[in-house]
């Protein structure tokens, strides 16, 4: 069976990657979300096991020691990490797994899994980016400034990714991500020899 894709979506806070991923998951039953672990406090409405696994710093560090993360990073003073088991199991079942993670994490994954599909979501403009971070209303003034400043630094990393999707319209951006996935499913990989053999056996 073909292994599933490891799809990594990142981009600055406010680029709209969360909205794009949510919509993509609704439209593509073959794409499963990897739920991350974090030490940040839950925001209103966030659900344990759905949005994140909310852990204490000690719990998180013990999982680091047990090598249970595919990647982890410190983002804005909190740990965030991708549990390894779920991703590996689903990929082996042939499911595509979606990771919505920061750039540090994406670069770690690229080292270990260069065959992953790395997609960077860009906001349409700096002005729009600030507007989105402010309007989300979930952050303090200081956190807004920090996220905006990081966004400026982070944009340089787009060059490390395979694809860049500008999010000026959510539906169009989702369509582009769907097209990337479709194309990546047709990419020639190591499996090609078994496909050729099976084809020849039928004759
Ligand atoms: P938030 O606190 O807004 O939910 O997320 C803050 C940042 O952490 C976002 O850029 C988000 O993509 C990133 N993030 C979420 N989960 C993970 C993860 O498992 N690993 C890494 N490296 N970053 C993550």
Short mmCIF file of N, CA, C and O in Angstrom, two decimals, residues 8-136:
data_model
loop_
_atom_site.label_atom_id
_atom_site.label_comp_id
_atom_site.label_asym_id
_atom_site.label_seq_id
_atom_site.Cartn_x
_atom_site.Cartn_y
_atom_site.Cartn_z
N UNK A 8 3.09 19.38 5.79
CA UNK A 8 3.44 20.34 6.84
C UNK A 8 3.02 21.74 6.38
O UNK A 8 3.49 22.21 5.34
N UNK A 9 2.13 22.35 7.15
CA UNK A 9 1.67 23.69 6.82
C UNK A 9 2.18 24.64 7.90
O UNK A 9 1.94 24.43 9.08
N UNK A 10 2.90 25.66 7.49
CA UNK A 10 3.31 26.69 8.43
C UNK A 10 3.14 28.05 7.81
O UNK A 10 2.76 28.17 6.64
N UNK A 11 3.49 29.04 8.59
CA UNK A 11 3.36 30.42 8.14
C UNK A 11 3.20 31.28 9.36
O UNK A 11 2.94 30.76 10.45
N UNK A 12 3.38 32.57 9.21
CA UNK A 12 3.29 33.43 10.39
C UNK A 12 1.89 33.44 11.00
O UNK A 12 0.91 33.15 10.33
N UNK A 13 1.87 33.72 12.28
CA UNK A 13 0.62 33.89 13.01
C UNK A 13 -0.21 34.93 12.27
O UNK A 13 0.31 36.00 11.93
N UNK A 14 -1.46 34.63 11.98
CA UNK A 14 -2.31 35.60 11.28
C UNK A 14 -2.33 35.40 9.77
O UNK A 14 -3.07 36.08 9.06
N UNK A 15 -1.56 34.42 9.27
CA UNK A 15 -1.56 34.16 7.83
C UNK A 15 -2.84 33.44 7.42
O UNK A 15 -3.21 33.40 6.25
N UNK A 16 -3.49 32.86 8.43
CA UNK A 16 -4.76 32.17 8.16
C UNK A 16 -4.60 30.68 7.96
O UNK A 16 -5.48 30.00 7.43
N UNK A 17 -3.47 30.12 8.45
CA UNK A 17 -3.24 28.69 8.22
C UNK A 17 -4.24 27.82 8.96
O UNK A 17 -4.65 26.79 8.45
N UNK A 18 -4.69 28.29 10.13
CA UNK A 18 -5.68 27.53 10.90
C UNK A 18 -6.99 27.39 10.13
O UNK A 18 -7.55 26.29 10.03
N UNK A 19 -7.45 28.49 9.56
CA UNK A 19 -8.71 28.48 8.80
C UNK A 19 -8.59 27.59 7.57
O UNK A 19 -9.49 26.81 7.26
N UNK A 20 -7.46 27.70 6.89
CA UNK A 20 -7.25 26.89 5.68
C UNK A 20 -7.25 25.40 6.05
O UNK A 20 -7.91 24.59 5.40
N UNK A 21 -6.53 25.07 7.11
CA UNK A 21 -6.43 23.65 7.51
C UNK A 21 -7.80 23.12 7.91
O UNK A 21 -8.16 22.00 7.54
N UNK A 22 -8.57 23.91 8.66
CA UNK A 22 -9.90 23.46 9.11
C UNK A 22 -10.77 23.12 7.90
O UNK A 22 -11.44 22.10 7.85
N UNK A 23 -10.76 24.02 6.93
CA UNK A 23 -11.59 23.83 5.73
C UNK A 23 -11.12 22.61 4.92
O UNK A 23 -11.93 21.83 4.43
N UNK A 24 -9.81 22.49 4.82
CA UNK A 24 -9.24 21.37 4.07
C UNK A 24 -9.66 20.03 4.69
O UNK A 24 -10.04 19.09 4.00
N UNK A 25 -9.65 19.97 6.03
CA UNK A 25 -9.99 18.72 6.72
C UNK A 25 -11.45 18.35 6.48
O UNK A 25 -11.80 17.18 6.41
N UNK A 26 -12.32 19.38 6.35
CA UNK A 26 -13.74 19.12 6.08
C UNK A 26 -13.92 18.53 4.68
O UNK A 26 -14.76 17.69 4.45
N UNK A 27 -13.11 19.02 3.74
CA UNK A 27 -13.29 18.65 2.34
C UNK A 27 -12.55 17.38 1.94
O UNK A 27 -12.89 16.75 0.94
N UNK A 28 -11.52 17.03 2.68
CA UNK A 28 -10.66 15.90 2.28
C UNK A 28 -10.65 14.83 3.37
O UNK A 28 -9.83 14.89 4.30
N UNK A 29 -11.52 13.83 3.27
CA UNK A 29 -11.57 12.80 4.31
C UNK A 29 -10.29 11.97 4.42
O UNK A 29 -10.04 11.34 5.45
N UNK A 30 -9.45 12.02 3.38
CA UNK A 30 -8.21 11.26 3.42
C UNK A 30 -7.08 12.01 4.12
O UNK A 30 -5.96 11.52 4.18
N UNK A 31 -7.39 13.21 4.58
CA UNK A 31 -6.37 13.99 5.29
C UNK A 31 -6.75 14.03 6.78
O UNK A 31 -7.86 14.40 7.13
N UNK A 32 -5.82 13.58 7.61
CA UNK A 32 -6.08 13.56 9.06
C UNK A 32 -5.18 14.60 9.74
O UNK A 32 -4.02 14.74 9.37
N UNK A 33 -5.75 15.25 10.75
CA UNK A 33 -4.97 16.26 11.47
C UNK A 33 -4.16 15.62 12.59
O UNK A 33 -4.69 14.83 13.36
N UNK A 34 -2.91 15.99 12.68
CA UNK A 34 -2.12 15.58 13.84
C UNK A 34 -2.37 16.61 14.94
O UNK A 34 -2.15 17.80 14.74
N UNK A 35 -2.88 16.15 16.08
CA UNK A 35 -3.13 17.07 17.20
C UNK A 35 -1.83 17.22 17.99
O UNK A 35 -1.25 16.22 18.42
N UNK A 36 -1.40 18.46 18.14
CA UNK A 36 -0.13 18.73 18.83
C UNK A 36 -0.32 18.75 20.34
O UNK A 36 -1.43 18.90 20.84
N UNK A 37 0.80 18.63 21.02
CA UNK A 37 0.81 18.84 22.47
C UNK A 37 1.38 20.23 22.73
O UNK A 37 2.21 20.72 21.94
N UNK A 38 0.91 20.87 23.79
CA UNK A 38 1.47 22.19 24.13
C UNK A 38 1.41 22.43 25.64
O UNK A 38 0.57 21.83 26.33
N UNK A 39 2.30 23.33 26.08
CA UNK A 39 2.24 23.73 27.48
C UNK A 39 1.50 25.07 27.62
O UNK A 39 1.39 25.59 28.72
N UNK A 40 1.01 25.63 26.50
CA UNK A 40 0.27 26.89 26.64
C UNK A 40 -1.12 26.59 27.22
O UNK A 40 -1.66 25.50 27.01
N UNK A 41 -1.67 27.59 27.91
CA UNK A 41 -2.99 27.40 28.53
C UNK A 41 -4.06 27.36 27.44
O UNK A 41 -3.92 28.04 26.42
N UNK A 42 -5.13 26.57 27.65
CA UNK A 42 -6.20 26.54 26.64
C UNK A 42 -6.87 27.90 26.51
O UNK A 42 -7.04 28.60 27.49
N UNK A 43 -7.23 28.27 25.28
CA UNK A 43 -8.03 29.49 25.07
C UNK A 43 -9.50 29.10 25.23
O UNK A 43 -9.84 27.92 25.11
N UNK A 44 -10.34 30.10 25.44
CA UNK A 44 -11.77 29.82 25.58
C UNK A 44 -12.25 29.01 24.39
O UNK A 44 -11.96 29.36 23.24
N UNK A 45 -12.96 27.93 24.68
CA UNK A 45 -13.55 27.12 23.62
C UNK A 45 -12.64 26.01 23.12
O UNK A 45 -13.09 25.12 22.40
N UNK A 46 -11.37 26.04 23.48
CA UNK A 46 -10.47 24.98 23.00
C UNK A 46 -10.71 23.69 23.79
O UNK A 46 -10.96 23.73 25.00
N UNK A 47 -10.64 22.58 23.07
CA UNK A 47 -10.97 21.29 23.68
C UNK A 47 -9.74 20.39 23.70
O UNK A 47 -9.04 20.24 22.69
N UNK A 48 -9.52 19.80 24.87
CA UNK A 48 -8.42 18.84 25.07
C UNK A 48 -8.54 17.68 24.08
O UNK A 48 -9.62 17.09 23.94
N UNK A 49 -7.47 17.40 23.37
CA UNK A 49 -7.49 16.27 22.44
C UNK A 49 -8.02 16.62 21.06
O UNK A 49 -7.88 15.85 20.13
N UNK A 50 -8.67 17.79 20.95
CA UNK A 50 -9.18 18.20 19.63
C UNK A 50 -8.29 19.32 19.09
O UNK A 50 -7.78 19.25 17.99
N UNK A 51 -8.14 20.38 19.91
CA UNK A 51 -7.27 21.48 19.49
C UNK A 51 -5.80 21.17 19.82
O UNK A 51 -4.92 21.39 19.00
N UNK A 52 -5.61 20.72 21.03
CA UNK A 52 -4.27 20.37 21.52
C UNK A 52 -4.41 19.35 22.63
O UNK A 52 -5.49 19.19 23.21
N UNK A 53 -3.29 18.71 22.97
CA UNK A 53 -3.18 18.01 24.25
C UNK A 53 -2.48 19.01 25.16
O UNK A 53 -1.34 19.39 24.90
N UNK A 54 -3.18 19.48 26.17
CA UNK A 54 -2.62 20.50 27.06
C UNK A 54 -1.85 19.82 28.18
O UNK A 54 -2.43 19.08 28.98
N UNK A 55 -0.54 20.06 28.22
CA UNK A 55 0.32 19.37 29.19
C UNK A 55 1.03 20.38 30.08
O UNK A 55 1.21 21.55 29.70
N UNK A 56 1.48 19.90 31.24
CA UNK A 56 2.34 20.72 32.08
C UNK A 56 3.76 20.65 31.48
O UNK A 56 4.04 19.78 30.66
N UNK A 57 4.61 21.58 31.96
CA UNK A 57 5.99 21.59 31.45
C UNK A 57 6.68 20.25 31.77
O UNK A 57 7.38 19.69 30.93
N UNK A 58 6.42 19.74 32.99
CA UNK A 58 7.04 18.46 33.38
C UNK A 58 6.59 17.31 32.49
O UNK A 58 7.40 16.49 32.07
N UNK A 59 5.28 17.28 32.22
CA UNK A 59 4.75 16.20 31.38
C UNK A 59 5.38 16.27 29.98
O UNK A 59 5.77 15.26 29.40
N UNK A 60 5.48 17.52 29.47
CA UNK A 60 6.03 17.69 28.13
C UNK A 60 7.49 17.23 28.10
O UNK A 60 7.91 16.49 27.21
N UNK A 61 8.25 17.66 29.12
CA UNK A 61 9.68 17.32 29.13
C UNK A 61 9.90 15.82 29.28
O UNK A 61 10.85 15.26 28.74
N UNK A 62 8.98 15.17 29.98
CA UNK A 62 9.13 13.72 30.12
C UNK A 62 8.89 13.04 28.77
O UNK A 62 9.55 12.05 28.43
N UNK A 63 7.96 13.57 27.96
CA UNK A 63 7.74 13.00 26.62
C UNK A 63 8.94 13.27 25.70
O UNK A 63 9.29 12.44 24.87
N UNK A 64 9.60 14.42 25.90
CA UNK A 64 10.82 14.71 25.11
C UNK A 64 11.86 13.63 25.42
O UNK A 64 12.46 13.04 24.53
N UNK A 65 12.01 13.36 26.73
CA UNK A 65 13.02 12.35 27.13
C UNK A 65 12.72 10.99 26.55
O UNK A 65 13.63 10.24 26.19
N UNK A 66 11.43 10.68 26.46
CA UNK A 66 11.06 9.35 25.92
C UNK A 66 11.07 9.33 24.39
O UNK A 66 10.63 8.35 23.79
N UNK A 67 11.49 10.43 23.78
CA UNK A 67 11.59 10.53 22.32
C UNK A 67 10.24 10.30 21.63
O UNK A 67 10.14 9.62 20.63
N UNK A 68 9.19 10.89 22.25
CA UNK A 68 7.85 10.66 21.71
C UNK A 68 7.40 11.73 20.72
O UNK A 68 6.27 11.69 20.25
N UNK A 69 8.27 12.71 20.46
CA UNK A 69 7.89 13.76 19.51
C UNK A 69 8.64 13.61 18.19
O UNK A 69 9.83 13.30 18.16
N UNK A 70 7.90 13.86 17.12
CA UNK A 70 8.51 13.91 15.80
C UNK A 70 9.36 15.17 15.71
O UNK A 70 10.41 15.22 15.09
N UNK A 71 8.86 16.22 16.32
CA UNK A 71 9.56 17.51 16.45
C UNK A 71 8.93 18.23 17.61
O UNK A 71 7.81 17.96 17.98
N UNK A 72 9.66 19.15 18.17
CA UNK A 72 9.06 20.06 19.16
C UNK A 72 9.85 21.36 19.14
O UNK A 72 10.99 21.40 18.66
N UNK A 73 9.20 22.41 19.61
CA UNK A 73 9.87 23.72 19.61
C UNK A 73 9.29 24.57 20.72
O UNK A 73 8.19 24.31 21.21
N UNK A 74 10.06 25.60 21.07
CA UNK A 74 9.56 26.58 22.01
C UNK A 74 9.05 27.76 21.19
O UNK A 74 9.81 28.38 20.46
N UNK A 75 7.76 27.99 21.26
CA UNK A 75 7.15 29.07 20.47
C UNK A 75 6.52 30.06 21.44
O UNK A 75 5.66 29.67 22.24
N UNK A 76 6.94 31.31 21.37
CA UNK A 76 6.43 32.36 22.27
C UNK A 76 6.44 31.92 23.74
O UNK A 76 5.47 32.13 24.47
N UNK A 77 7.51 31.22 24.14
CA UNK A 77 7.66 30.87 25.56
C UNK A 77 6.96 29.59 26.00
O UNK A 77 6.99 29.25 27.18
N UNK A 78 6.31 28.90 25.09
CA UNK A 78 5.68 27.61 25.44
C UNK A 78 6.18 26.51 24.52
O UNK A 78 6.55 26.78 23.38
N UNK A 79 6.14 25.29 25.04
CA UNK A 79 6.50 24.14 24.20
C UNK A 79 5.31 23.77 23.31
O UNK A 79 4.16 23.80 23.76
N UNK A 80 5.63 23.38 22.09
CA UNK A 80 4.65 22.79 21.18
C UNK A 80 5.33 21.59 20.53
O UNK A 80 6.50 21.69 20.15
N UNK A 81 4.61 20.48 20.37
CA UNK A 81 5.25 19.32 19.74
C UNK A 81 4.27 18.40 19.05
O UNK A 81 3.08 18.37 19.38
N UNK A 82 4.80 17.64 18.07
CA UNK A 82 3.97 16.71 17.30
C UNK A 82 4.20 15.30 17.82
O UNK A 82 5.31 14.78 17.69
N UNK A 83 3.18 14.66 18.42
CA UNK A 83 3.36 13.28 18.86
C UNK A 83 3.68 12.35 17.68
O UNK A 83 3.02 12.42 16.64
N UNK A 84 4.73 11.55 17.84
CA UNK A 84 5.26 10.75 16.74
C UNK A 84 4.33 9.61 16.33
O UNK A 84 4.12 9.36 15.14
N UNK A 85 3.75 8.94 17.33
CA UNK A 85 3.03 7.67 17.09
C UNK A 85 1.90 7.85 16.08
O UNK A 85 1.79 7.08 15.13
N UNK A 86 1.07 8.85 16.31
CA UNK A 86 -0.13 9.04 15.46
C UNK A 86 0.28 9.24 14.00
O UNK A 86 -0.25 8.60 13.10
N UNK A 87 1.26 10.11 13.80
CA UNK A 87 1.69 10.43 12.43
C UNK A 87 2.21 9.18 11.73
O UNK A 87 1.82 8.87 10.60
N UNK A 88 3.06 8.44 12.42
CA UNK A 88 3.66 7.26 11.78
C UNK A 88 2.61 6.20 11.49
O UNK A 88 2.60 5.60 10.41
N UNK A 89 1.69 5.99 12.44
CA UNK A 89 0.64 4.97 12.23
C UNK A 89 -0.24 5.32 11.04
O UNK A 89 -0.50 4.50 10.17
N UNK A 90 -0.70 6.57 11.00
CA UNK A 90 -1.62 6.97 9.93
C UNK A 90 -0.93 6.93 8.57
O UNK A 90 -1.51 6.51 7.58
N UNK A 91 0.31 7.39 8.52
CA UNK A 91 1.06 7.36 7.26
C UNK A 91 1.21 5.93 6.75
O UNK A 91 1.05 5.67 5.57
N UNK A 92 1.46 5.00 7.67
CA UNK A 92 1.60 3.59 7.26
C UNK A 92 0.28 3.03 6.73
O UNK A 92 0.27 2.19 5.85
N UNK A 93 -0.85 3.54 7.29
CA UNK A 93 -2.17 3.11 6.80
C UNK A 93 -2.49 3.74 5.45
O UNK A 93 -3.56 3.52 4.90
N UNK A 94 -1.61 4.59 4.96
CA UNK A 94 -1.82 5.23 3.66
C UNK A 94 -2.57 6.55 3.77
O UNK A 94 -2.95 7.16 2.77
N UNK A 95 -2.81 7.02 5.02
CA UNK A 95 -3.52 8.29 5.19
C UNK A 95 -2.53 9.46 5.11
O UNK A 95 -1.39 9.34 5.56
N UNK A 96 -3.04 10.55 4.59
CA UNK A 96 -2.23 11.77 4.55
C UNK A 96 -2.39 12.48 5.89
O UNK A 96 -3.51 12.68 6.35
N UNK A 97 -1.29 12.86 6.48
CA UNK A 97 -1.38 13.52 7.79
C UNK A 97 -0.94 14.98 7.67
O UNK A 97 0.09 15.28 7.07
N UNK A 98 -1.78 15.83 8.25
CA UNK A 98 -1.54 17.28 8.17
C UNK A 98 -0.99 17.79 9.50
O UNK A 98 -1.57 17.55 10.55
N UNK A 99 0.12 18.50 9.42
CA UNK A 99 0.72 19.11 10.61
C UNK A 99 0.66 20.62 10.44
O UNK A 99 1.20 21.14 9.45
N UNK A 100 0.02 21.29 11.39
CA UNK A 100 0.02 22.76 11.34
C UNK A 100 0.97 23.22 12.43
O UNK A 100 0.61 23.26 13.60
N UNK A 101 2.19 23.51 12.04
CA UNK A 101 3.23 23.77 13.04
C UNK A 101 4.08 24.97 12.66
O UNK A 101 4.01 25.45 11.54
N UNK A 102 4.90 25.42 13.62
CA UNK A 102 5.70 26.60 13.34
C UNK A 102 6.93 26.24 12.48
O UNK A 102 7.17 25.06 12.20
N UNK A 103 7.68 27.26 12.12
CA UNK A 103 8.78 27.07 11.18
C UNK A 103 9.92 26.24 11.77
O UNK A 103 10.47 25.36 11.10
N UNK A 104 10.24 26.48 13.05
CA UNK A 104 11.31 25.68 13.67
C UNK A 104 10.99 24.19 13.58
O UNK A 104 11.84 23.37 13.25
N UNK A 105 9.73 23.85 13.87
CA UNK A 105 9.29 22.45 13.82
C UNK A 105 9.34 21.91 12.40
O UNK A 105 9.78 20.78 12.17
N UNK A 106 8.90 22.73 11.45
CA UNK A 106 8.88 22.30 10.05
C UNK A 106 10.31 21.99 9.59
O UNK A 106 10.54 21.00 8.90
N UNK A 107 11.26 22.81 9.99
CA UNK A 107 12.65 22.59 9.56
C UNK A 107 13.21 21.30 10.18
O UNK A 107 13.96 20.58 9.53
N UNK A 108 12.80 21.01 11.43
CA UNK A 108 13.24 19.74 12.05
C UNK A 108 12.69 18.56 11.26
O UNK A 108 13.38 17.57 11.02
N UNK A 109 11.42 18.66 10.87
CA UNK A 109 10.80 17.55 10.13
C UNK A 109 11.49 17.39 8.78
O UNK A 109 11.69 16.28 8.31
N UNK A 110 11.85 18.51 8.16
CA UNK A 110 12.47 18.44 6.84
C UNK A 110 13.80 17.66 6.90
O UNK A 110 14.14 16.93 5.98
N UNK A 111 14.52 17.82 8.01
CA UNK A 111 15.77 17.08 8.20
C UNK A 111 15.52 15.58 8.22
O UNK A 111 16.24 14.81 7.61
N UNK A 112 14.45 15.19 8.97
CA UNK A 112 14.20 13.76 9.18
C UNK A 112 13.38 13.15 8.06
O UNK A 112 13.51 11.98 7.77
N UNK A 113 12.46 13.93 7.50
CA UNK A 113 11.54 13.42 6.48
C UNK A 113 11.56 14.34 5.26
O UNK A 113 10.60 15.07 5.03
N UNK A 114 12.63 14.29 4.48
CA UNK A 114 12.71 15.22 3.33
C UNK A 114 11.61 14.98 2.30
O UNK A 114 11.32 15.85 1.50
N UNK A 115 10.97 13.78 2.38
CA UNK A 115 9.90 13.49 1.43
C UNK A 115 8.58 14.16 1.82
O UNK A 115 7.59 14.04 1.10
N UNK A 116 8.54 14.84 2.97
CA UNK A 116 7.33 15.55 3.38
C UNK A 116 6.97 16.65 2.38
O UNK A 116 7.79 17.03 1.55
N UNK A 117 5.73 17.13 2.48
CA UNK A 117 5.29 18.20 1.59
C UNK A 117 5.20 19.47 2.44
O UNK A 117 4.40 19.54 3.38
N UNK A 118 6.03 20.45 2.11
CA UNK A 118 6.17 21.64 2.97
C UNK A 118 5.49 22.84 2.31
O UNK A 118 5.91 23.31 1.26
N UNK A 119 4.44 23.30 2.97
CA UNK A 119 3.63 24.39 2.39
C UNK A 119 3.67 25.60 3.33
O UNK A 119 3.40 25.48 4.52
N UNK A 120 4.01 26.74 2.76
CA UNK A 120 4.08 27.98 3.55
C UNK A 120 2.89 28.85 3.18
O UNK A 120 2.65 29.12 2.00
N UNK A 121 2.13 29.27 4.17
CA UNK A 121 0.99 30.15 3.91
C UNK A 121 1.42 31.60 4.16
O UNK A 121 1.90 31.94 5.25
N UNK A 122 1.26 32.42 3.14
CA UNK A 122 1.65 33.83 3.26
C UNK A 122 0.40 34.71 3.37
O UNK A 122 -0.56 34.48 2.64
N UNK A 123 0.44 35.71 4.24
CA UNK A 123 -0.67 36.66 4.25
C UNK A 123 -0.57 37.57 3.03
O UNK A 123 0.53 37.73 2.48
N UNK A 124 -1.67 38.17 2.58
CA UNK A 124 -1.58 38.99 1.36
C UNK A 124 -0.72 40.25 1.54
O UNK A 124 -0.10 40.70 0.58
N UNK A 125 -0.67 40.80 2.76
CA UNK A 125 0.17 41.99 2.99
C UNK A 125 0.45 42.12 4.48
O UNK A 125 -0.24 41.51 5.31
N UNK A 126 1.43 42.95 4.82
CA UNK A 126 1.78 43.17 6.22
C UNK A 126 0.63 43.84 6.96
O UNK A 126 0.32 43.53 8.11
N UNK A 127 -0.04 44.75 6.25
CA UNK A 127 -1.15 45.50 6.86
C UNK A 127 -2.29 44.53 7.24
O UNK A 127 -2.83 44.56 8.34
N UNK A 128 -2.60 43.65 6.30
CA UNK A 128 -3.66 42.67 6.53
C UNK A 128 -3.27 41.71 7.66
O UNK A 128 -4.11 41.32 8.48
N UNK A 129 -1.99 41.38 7.70
CA UNK A 129 -1.50 40.47 8.74
C UNK A 129 -1.75 41.08 10.13
O UNK A 129 -2.30 40.43 11.03
N UNK A 130 -1.39 42.34 10.29
CA UNK A 130 -1.56 43.00 11.59
C UNK A 130 -3.05 43.07 11.94
O UNK A 130 -3.45 42.77 13.06
N UNK A 131 -3.85 43.40 10.97
CA UNK A 131 -5.29 43.50 11.16
C UNK A 131 -5.84 42.16 11.68
O UNK A 131 -6.63 42.12 12.62
N UNK A 132 -5.38 41.06 11.08
CA UNK A 132 -5.87 39.74 11.48
C UNK A 132 -5.42 39.38 12.90
O UNK A 132 -6.20 38.82 13.67
N UNK A 133 -4.16 39.69 13.23
CA UNK A 133 -3.67 39.33 14.57
C UNK A 133 -4.45 40.13 15.63
O UNK A 133 -4.88 39.59 16.64
N UNK A 134 -4.67 41.42 15.35
CA UNK A 134 -5.39 42.28 16.31
C UNK A 134 -6.83 41.81 16.43
O UNK A 134 -7.37 41.65 17.54
N UNK A 135 -7.47 41.55 15.29
CA UNK A 135 -8.90 41.23 15.29
C UNK A 135 -9.23 39.86 15.86
O UNK A 135 -10.37 39.60 16.19
N UNK A 136 -8.21 38.99 15.94
CA UNK A 136 -8.48 37.68 16.51
C UNK A 136 -8.89 37.82 17.98
O UNK A 136 -9.65 37.02 18.50
#
